[in-house]
XYZ file of C-alpha atoms in Angstrom:
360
model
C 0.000 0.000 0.000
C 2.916 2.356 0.466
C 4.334 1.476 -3.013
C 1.409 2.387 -4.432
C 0.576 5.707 -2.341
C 4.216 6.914 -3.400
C 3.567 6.149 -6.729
C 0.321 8.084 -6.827
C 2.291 10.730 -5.126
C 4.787 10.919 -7.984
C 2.558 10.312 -10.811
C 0.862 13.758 -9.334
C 4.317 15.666 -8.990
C 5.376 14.803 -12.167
C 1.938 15.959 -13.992
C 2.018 19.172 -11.936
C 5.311 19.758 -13.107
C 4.540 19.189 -16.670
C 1.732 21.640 -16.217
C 3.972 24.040 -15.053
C 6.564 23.586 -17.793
C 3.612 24.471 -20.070
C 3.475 27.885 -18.231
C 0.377 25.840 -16.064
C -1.779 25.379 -19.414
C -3.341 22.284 -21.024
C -1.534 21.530 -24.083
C -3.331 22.931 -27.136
C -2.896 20.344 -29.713
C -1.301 16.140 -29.775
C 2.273 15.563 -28.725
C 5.110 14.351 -31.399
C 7.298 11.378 -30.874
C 9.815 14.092 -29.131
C 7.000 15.030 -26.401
C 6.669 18.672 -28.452
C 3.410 19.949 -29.318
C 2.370 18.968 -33.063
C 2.509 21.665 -35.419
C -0.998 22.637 -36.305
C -2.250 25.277 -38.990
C -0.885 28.905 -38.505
C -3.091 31.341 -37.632
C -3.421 33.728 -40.136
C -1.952 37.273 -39.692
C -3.393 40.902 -40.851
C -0.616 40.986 -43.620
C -1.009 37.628 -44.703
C -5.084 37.232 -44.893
C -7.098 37.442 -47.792
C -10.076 39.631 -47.243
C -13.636 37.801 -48.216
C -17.198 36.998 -47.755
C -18.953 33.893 -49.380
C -22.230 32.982 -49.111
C -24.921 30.814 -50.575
C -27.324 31.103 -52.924
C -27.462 33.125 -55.823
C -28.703 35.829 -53.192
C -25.892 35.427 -51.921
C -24.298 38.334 -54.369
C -26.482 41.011 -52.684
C -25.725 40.357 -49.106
C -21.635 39.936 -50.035
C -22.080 43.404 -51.093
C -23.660 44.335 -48.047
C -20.925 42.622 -45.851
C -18.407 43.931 -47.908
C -19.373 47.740 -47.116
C -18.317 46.756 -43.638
C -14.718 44.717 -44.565
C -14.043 47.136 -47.460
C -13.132 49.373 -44.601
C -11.587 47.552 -42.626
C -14.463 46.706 -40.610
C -15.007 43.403 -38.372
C -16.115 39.965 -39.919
C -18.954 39.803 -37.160
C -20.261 42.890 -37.825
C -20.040 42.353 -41.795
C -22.211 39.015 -41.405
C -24.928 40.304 -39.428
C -25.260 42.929 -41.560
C -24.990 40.844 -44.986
C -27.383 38.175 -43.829
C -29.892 40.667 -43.193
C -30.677 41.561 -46.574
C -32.049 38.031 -47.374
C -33.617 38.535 -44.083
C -35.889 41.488 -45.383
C -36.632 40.662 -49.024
C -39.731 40.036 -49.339
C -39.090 37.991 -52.691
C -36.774 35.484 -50.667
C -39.320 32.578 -49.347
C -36.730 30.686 -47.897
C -35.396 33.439 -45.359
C -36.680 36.026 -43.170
C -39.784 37.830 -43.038
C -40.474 36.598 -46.662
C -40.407 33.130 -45.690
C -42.981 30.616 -45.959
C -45.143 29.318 -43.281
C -45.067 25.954 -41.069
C -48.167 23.477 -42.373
C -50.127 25.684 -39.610
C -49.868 28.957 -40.752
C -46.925 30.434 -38.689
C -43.996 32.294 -39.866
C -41.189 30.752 -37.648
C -37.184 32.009 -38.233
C -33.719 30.350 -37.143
C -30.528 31.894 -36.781
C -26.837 31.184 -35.714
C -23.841 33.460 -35.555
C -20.091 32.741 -34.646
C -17.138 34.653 -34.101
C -13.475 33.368 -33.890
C -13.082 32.427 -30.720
C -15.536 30.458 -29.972
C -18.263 32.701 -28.955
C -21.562 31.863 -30.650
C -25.536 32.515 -29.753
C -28.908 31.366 -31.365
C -32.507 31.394 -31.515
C -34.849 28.948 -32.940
C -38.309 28.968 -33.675
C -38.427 32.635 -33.675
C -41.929 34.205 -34.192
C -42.635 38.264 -35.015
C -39.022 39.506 -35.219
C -37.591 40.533 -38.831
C -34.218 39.890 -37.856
C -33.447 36.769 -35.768
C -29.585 37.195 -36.687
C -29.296 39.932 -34.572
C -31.182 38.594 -31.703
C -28.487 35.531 -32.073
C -26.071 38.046 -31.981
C -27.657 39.686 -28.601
C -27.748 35.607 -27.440
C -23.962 35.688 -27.787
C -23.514 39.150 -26.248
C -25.978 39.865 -23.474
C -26.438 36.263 -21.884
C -24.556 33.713 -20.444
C -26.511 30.881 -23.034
C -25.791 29.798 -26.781
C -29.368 29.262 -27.808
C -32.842 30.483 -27.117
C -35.890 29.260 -28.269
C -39.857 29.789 -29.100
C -41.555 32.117 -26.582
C -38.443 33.118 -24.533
C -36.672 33.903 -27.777
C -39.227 36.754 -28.364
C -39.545 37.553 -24.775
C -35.835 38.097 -24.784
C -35.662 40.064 -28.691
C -38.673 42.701 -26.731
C -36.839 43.265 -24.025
C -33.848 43.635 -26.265
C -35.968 46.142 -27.933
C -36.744 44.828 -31.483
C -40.312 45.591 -32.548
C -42.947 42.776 -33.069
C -44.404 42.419 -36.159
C -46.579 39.737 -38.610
C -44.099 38.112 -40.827
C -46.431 35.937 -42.776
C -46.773 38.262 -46.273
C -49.925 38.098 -48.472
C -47.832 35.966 -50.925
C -46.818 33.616 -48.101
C -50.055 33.128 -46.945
C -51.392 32.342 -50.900
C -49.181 30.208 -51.575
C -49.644 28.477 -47.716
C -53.302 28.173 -48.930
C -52.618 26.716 -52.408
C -50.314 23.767 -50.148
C -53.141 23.036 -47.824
C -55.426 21.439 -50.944
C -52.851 18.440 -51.092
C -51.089 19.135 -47.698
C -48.086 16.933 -48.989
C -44.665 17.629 -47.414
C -42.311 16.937 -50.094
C -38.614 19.113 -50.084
C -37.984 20.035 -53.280
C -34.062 20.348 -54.303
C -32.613 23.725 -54.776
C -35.445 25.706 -54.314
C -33.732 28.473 -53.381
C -32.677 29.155 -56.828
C -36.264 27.947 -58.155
C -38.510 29.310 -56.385
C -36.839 33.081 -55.775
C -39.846 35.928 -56.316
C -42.467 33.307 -56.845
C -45.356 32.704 -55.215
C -47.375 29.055 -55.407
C -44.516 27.852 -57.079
C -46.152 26.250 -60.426
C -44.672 22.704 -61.301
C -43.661 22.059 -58.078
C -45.105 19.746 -55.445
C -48.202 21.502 -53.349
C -46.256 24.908 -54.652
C -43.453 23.686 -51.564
C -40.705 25.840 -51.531
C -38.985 23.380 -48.975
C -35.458 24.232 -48.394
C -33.453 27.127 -46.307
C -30.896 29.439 -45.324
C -28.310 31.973 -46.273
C -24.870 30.777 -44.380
C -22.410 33.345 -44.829
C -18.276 33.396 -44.208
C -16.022 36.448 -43.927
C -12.503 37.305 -43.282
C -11.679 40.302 -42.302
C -8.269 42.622 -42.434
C -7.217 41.461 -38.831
C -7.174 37.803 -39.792
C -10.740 37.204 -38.172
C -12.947 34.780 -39.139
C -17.075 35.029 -38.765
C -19.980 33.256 -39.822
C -23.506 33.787 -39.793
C -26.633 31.233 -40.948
C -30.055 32.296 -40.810
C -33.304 30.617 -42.152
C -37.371 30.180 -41.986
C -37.045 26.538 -42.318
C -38.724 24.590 -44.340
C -42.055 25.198 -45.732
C -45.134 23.175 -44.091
C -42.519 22.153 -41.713
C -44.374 20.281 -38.502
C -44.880 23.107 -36.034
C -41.981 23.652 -33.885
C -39.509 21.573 -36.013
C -36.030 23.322 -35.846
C -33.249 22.409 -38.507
C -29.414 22.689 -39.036
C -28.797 26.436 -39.078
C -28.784 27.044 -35.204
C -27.479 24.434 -34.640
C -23.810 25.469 -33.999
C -21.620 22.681 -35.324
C -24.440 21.686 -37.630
C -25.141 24.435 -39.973
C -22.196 26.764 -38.603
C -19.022 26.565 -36.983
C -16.161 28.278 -37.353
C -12.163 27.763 -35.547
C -10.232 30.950 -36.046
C -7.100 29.177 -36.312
C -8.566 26.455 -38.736
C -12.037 28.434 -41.082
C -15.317 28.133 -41.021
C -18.180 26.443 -42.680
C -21.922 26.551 -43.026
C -24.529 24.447 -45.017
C -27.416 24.517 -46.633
C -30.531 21.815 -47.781
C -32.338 19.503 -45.689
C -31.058 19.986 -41.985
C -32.128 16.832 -40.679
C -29.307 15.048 -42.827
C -27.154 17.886 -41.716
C -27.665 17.742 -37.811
C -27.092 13.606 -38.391
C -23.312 14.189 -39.170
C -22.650 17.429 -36.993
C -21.762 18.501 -41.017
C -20.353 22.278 -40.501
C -17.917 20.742 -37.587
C -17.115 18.008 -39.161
C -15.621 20.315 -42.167
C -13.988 22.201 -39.980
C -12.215 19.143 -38.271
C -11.364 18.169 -41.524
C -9.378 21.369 -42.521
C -7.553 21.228 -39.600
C -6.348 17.492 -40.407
C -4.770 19.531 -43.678
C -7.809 18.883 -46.688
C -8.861 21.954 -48.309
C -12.138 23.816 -47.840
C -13.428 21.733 -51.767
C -11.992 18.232 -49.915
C -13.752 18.638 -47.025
C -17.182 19.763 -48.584
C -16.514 17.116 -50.136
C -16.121 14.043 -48.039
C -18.537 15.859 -45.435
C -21.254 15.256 -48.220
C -19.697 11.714 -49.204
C -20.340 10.932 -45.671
C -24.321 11.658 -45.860
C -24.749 10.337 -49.132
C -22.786 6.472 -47.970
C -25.356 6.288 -45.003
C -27.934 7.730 -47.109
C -27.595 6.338 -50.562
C -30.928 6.021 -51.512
C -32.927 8.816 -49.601
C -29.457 11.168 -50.893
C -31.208 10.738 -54.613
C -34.105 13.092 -53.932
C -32.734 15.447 -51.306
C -29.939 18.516 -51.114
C -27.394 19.025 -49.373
C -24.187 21.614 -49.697
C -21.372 22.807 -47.589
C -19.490 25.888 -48.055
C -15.836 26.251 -46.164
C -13.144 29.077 -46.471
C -9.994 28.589 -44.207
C -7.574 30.900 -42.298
C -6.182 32.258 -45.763
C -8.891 32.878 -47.144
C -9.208 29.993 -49.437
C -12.517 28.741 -50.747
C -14.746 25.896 -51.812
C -17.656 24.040 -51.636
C -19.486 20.612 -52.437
C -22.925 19.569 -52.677
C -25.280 16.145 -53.185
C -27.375 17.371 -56.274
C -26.209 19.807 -59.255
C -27.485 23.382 -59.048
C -25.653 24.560 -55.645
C -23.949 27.978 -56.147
C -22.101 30.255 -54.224
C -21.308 33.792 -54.125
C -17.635 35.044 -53.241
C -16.823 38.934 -52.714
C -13.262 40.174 -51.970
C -11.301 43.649 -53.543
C -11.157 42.300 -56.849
C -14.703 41.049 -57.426
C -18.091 41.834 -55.157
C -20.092 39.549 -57.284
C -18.902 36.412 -58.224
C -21.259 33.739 -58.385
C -19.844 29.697 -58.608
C -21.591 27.135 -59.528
C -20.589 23.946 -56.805
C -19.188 20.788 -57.745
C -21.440 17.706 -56.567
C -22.252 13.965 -56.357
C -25.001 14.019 -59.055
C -24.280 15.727 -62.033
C -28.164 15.686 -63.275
C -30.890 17.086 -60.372
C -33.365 14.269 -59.488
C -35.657 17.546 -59.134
């Protein structure tokens, strides 16, 4: 028994005094075979960092622009996606964010958001009723309380006493084309309807008029070498009442590692939340792939546990790392994404994906 007390005793003394040799902090990465720390990615430096905002969507262009009136200046990557994010947040023409967004099956306008900065800090709301702007309430989450994510009711009770005004989000269009679903009542996503659907009402040709899938997810880099990323959404269409998806989900439909990038998705959230998708492309930067390879084997991951159900749904990810390097990967053909940096404010890339052909 004394053996094994002084043992203990040792095995204590010795860890303390490898903590202290660390300056009394945890290692921040694996050890080599020489008992150094691993060398991991180099955080990027003001003089070395490439200035940009991507986003999804074809509407993507218009809120790069937006962002870009803040980084143009030198402004902050947090501030530049809250504010770019916003515009798909107020156009009425956008049914698949914001106030323009289409109902859940009962009638009621509800809105998701995330927002992340470098370092870790990140808030959220979910299930947001009556407030235009549910990015900014994330961004009051993050701020103003010691939580990541509010939800329903005490989301809005917290955006009023943060001062945003209440209003009705569901539009007349909304409501039409809300109506117009309710004569088949079928809940059927329909791929890339983002891009489809943009400034149209019941949606002709499409199932029940459904414009089914979400979300703006936006990236920036700003001139100090900080990273941000913002996702915001209405969901689904003629979602179930109270169903949340991917994009406040932090690790799901945003994360971002200042030292490493960031990522965000878009499509069906369920398959997103499945695979913690955004983190997982993330992790995979930070084992050395590029922001393309891990888009890439993010979505080859959904689509091998998924093969058959991966045929009639979407599903993209968007990644830019520490430099400022881009790219992006999706299930079906007809993803895009929208890049903005000093040379060019309105690029617009059409993604690489699994299927060449949409099953849409």
């Amino acid at each position: 028994m004394t053996d094994r007390r002084q043992f203990l005793k040792a095995s204590v003394l010795g860890a303390s005094a490898s903590m202290l040799a660390w300056g009394g902090k945890l290692a921040a990465g694996p050890l080599n075979r020489s008992g150094k720390l691993a060398a991991g990615p180099a955080p990027r430096t003001p003089a070395t960092a490439t200035v940009r905002v991507v986003s999804t969507w074809d509407f993507g262009v218009a809120a790069n622009r937006a962002a870009w009136s803040i980084l143009g200046k030198g402004g902050h990557a947090l501030d530049a996606v809250e504010t770019g994010v916003q515009v798909p947040e107020s156009d009425l023409k956008n049914h698949s964010v914001g106030k323009g967004g289409y109902p859940d099956r009962d009638g009621h306008v509800t809105l998701d958001a995330s927002i992340m900065d470098a370092d870790g800090s990140c808030g959220a709301v979910a299930a947001l009723e009556h407030i235009e702007h549910p990015i900014s309430v994330a961004r009051r989450v993050m701020e103003r309380t010691p939580h990541v994510l509010l939800v329903g009711e005490g989301a809005l009770q917290f955006a009023l006493e943060q001062g945003f005004r209440k209003q009705d989000l569901l539009t007349p269009e909304a409501e039409q084309a809300w109506h117009e679903w309710l004569k088949t009542a079928k809940y059927q996503p329909s791929i890339n309807s983002e891009v489809h659907d943009y400034g149209k009402g019941g949606a002709p040709g499409m199932p029940g008029g459904a414009n089914n899938h979400d979300t703006i997810g936006m990236l920036a880099l700003d001139a100090h070498g900080k990273l941000a990323g913002a996702c915001t959404t209405s969901g689904m269409a003629w979602k179930m009442r109270g169903r949340v998806g991917d994009s406040p989900i932090i690790g799901a439909g945003l994360y971002v590692d200042g030292e490493v990038g960031g990522a965000t998705s878009t499509g069906v959230g369920e398959e997103v939340i499945r695979n913690a998708g955004s983190f997982l492309v993330v992790e995979l930067m930070r084992q050395g792939r590029s922001p393309h390879e891990a888009c890439k084997e993010a979505v080859m991951r959904i689509v091998r546990k998924r093969r058959e159900a991966s045929k009639t749904i979407q599903v993209g990810f968007l990644a830019m790392n520490s430099a400022g390097e881009v790219g992006a990967y999706a299930i079906q053909h007809g993803f895009s994404y929208a890049v903005c940096d000093a040379k060019k404010q309105d690029t617009l890339i059409p993604s690489q994906s699994v299927y060449t052909t949409s099953y849409s």
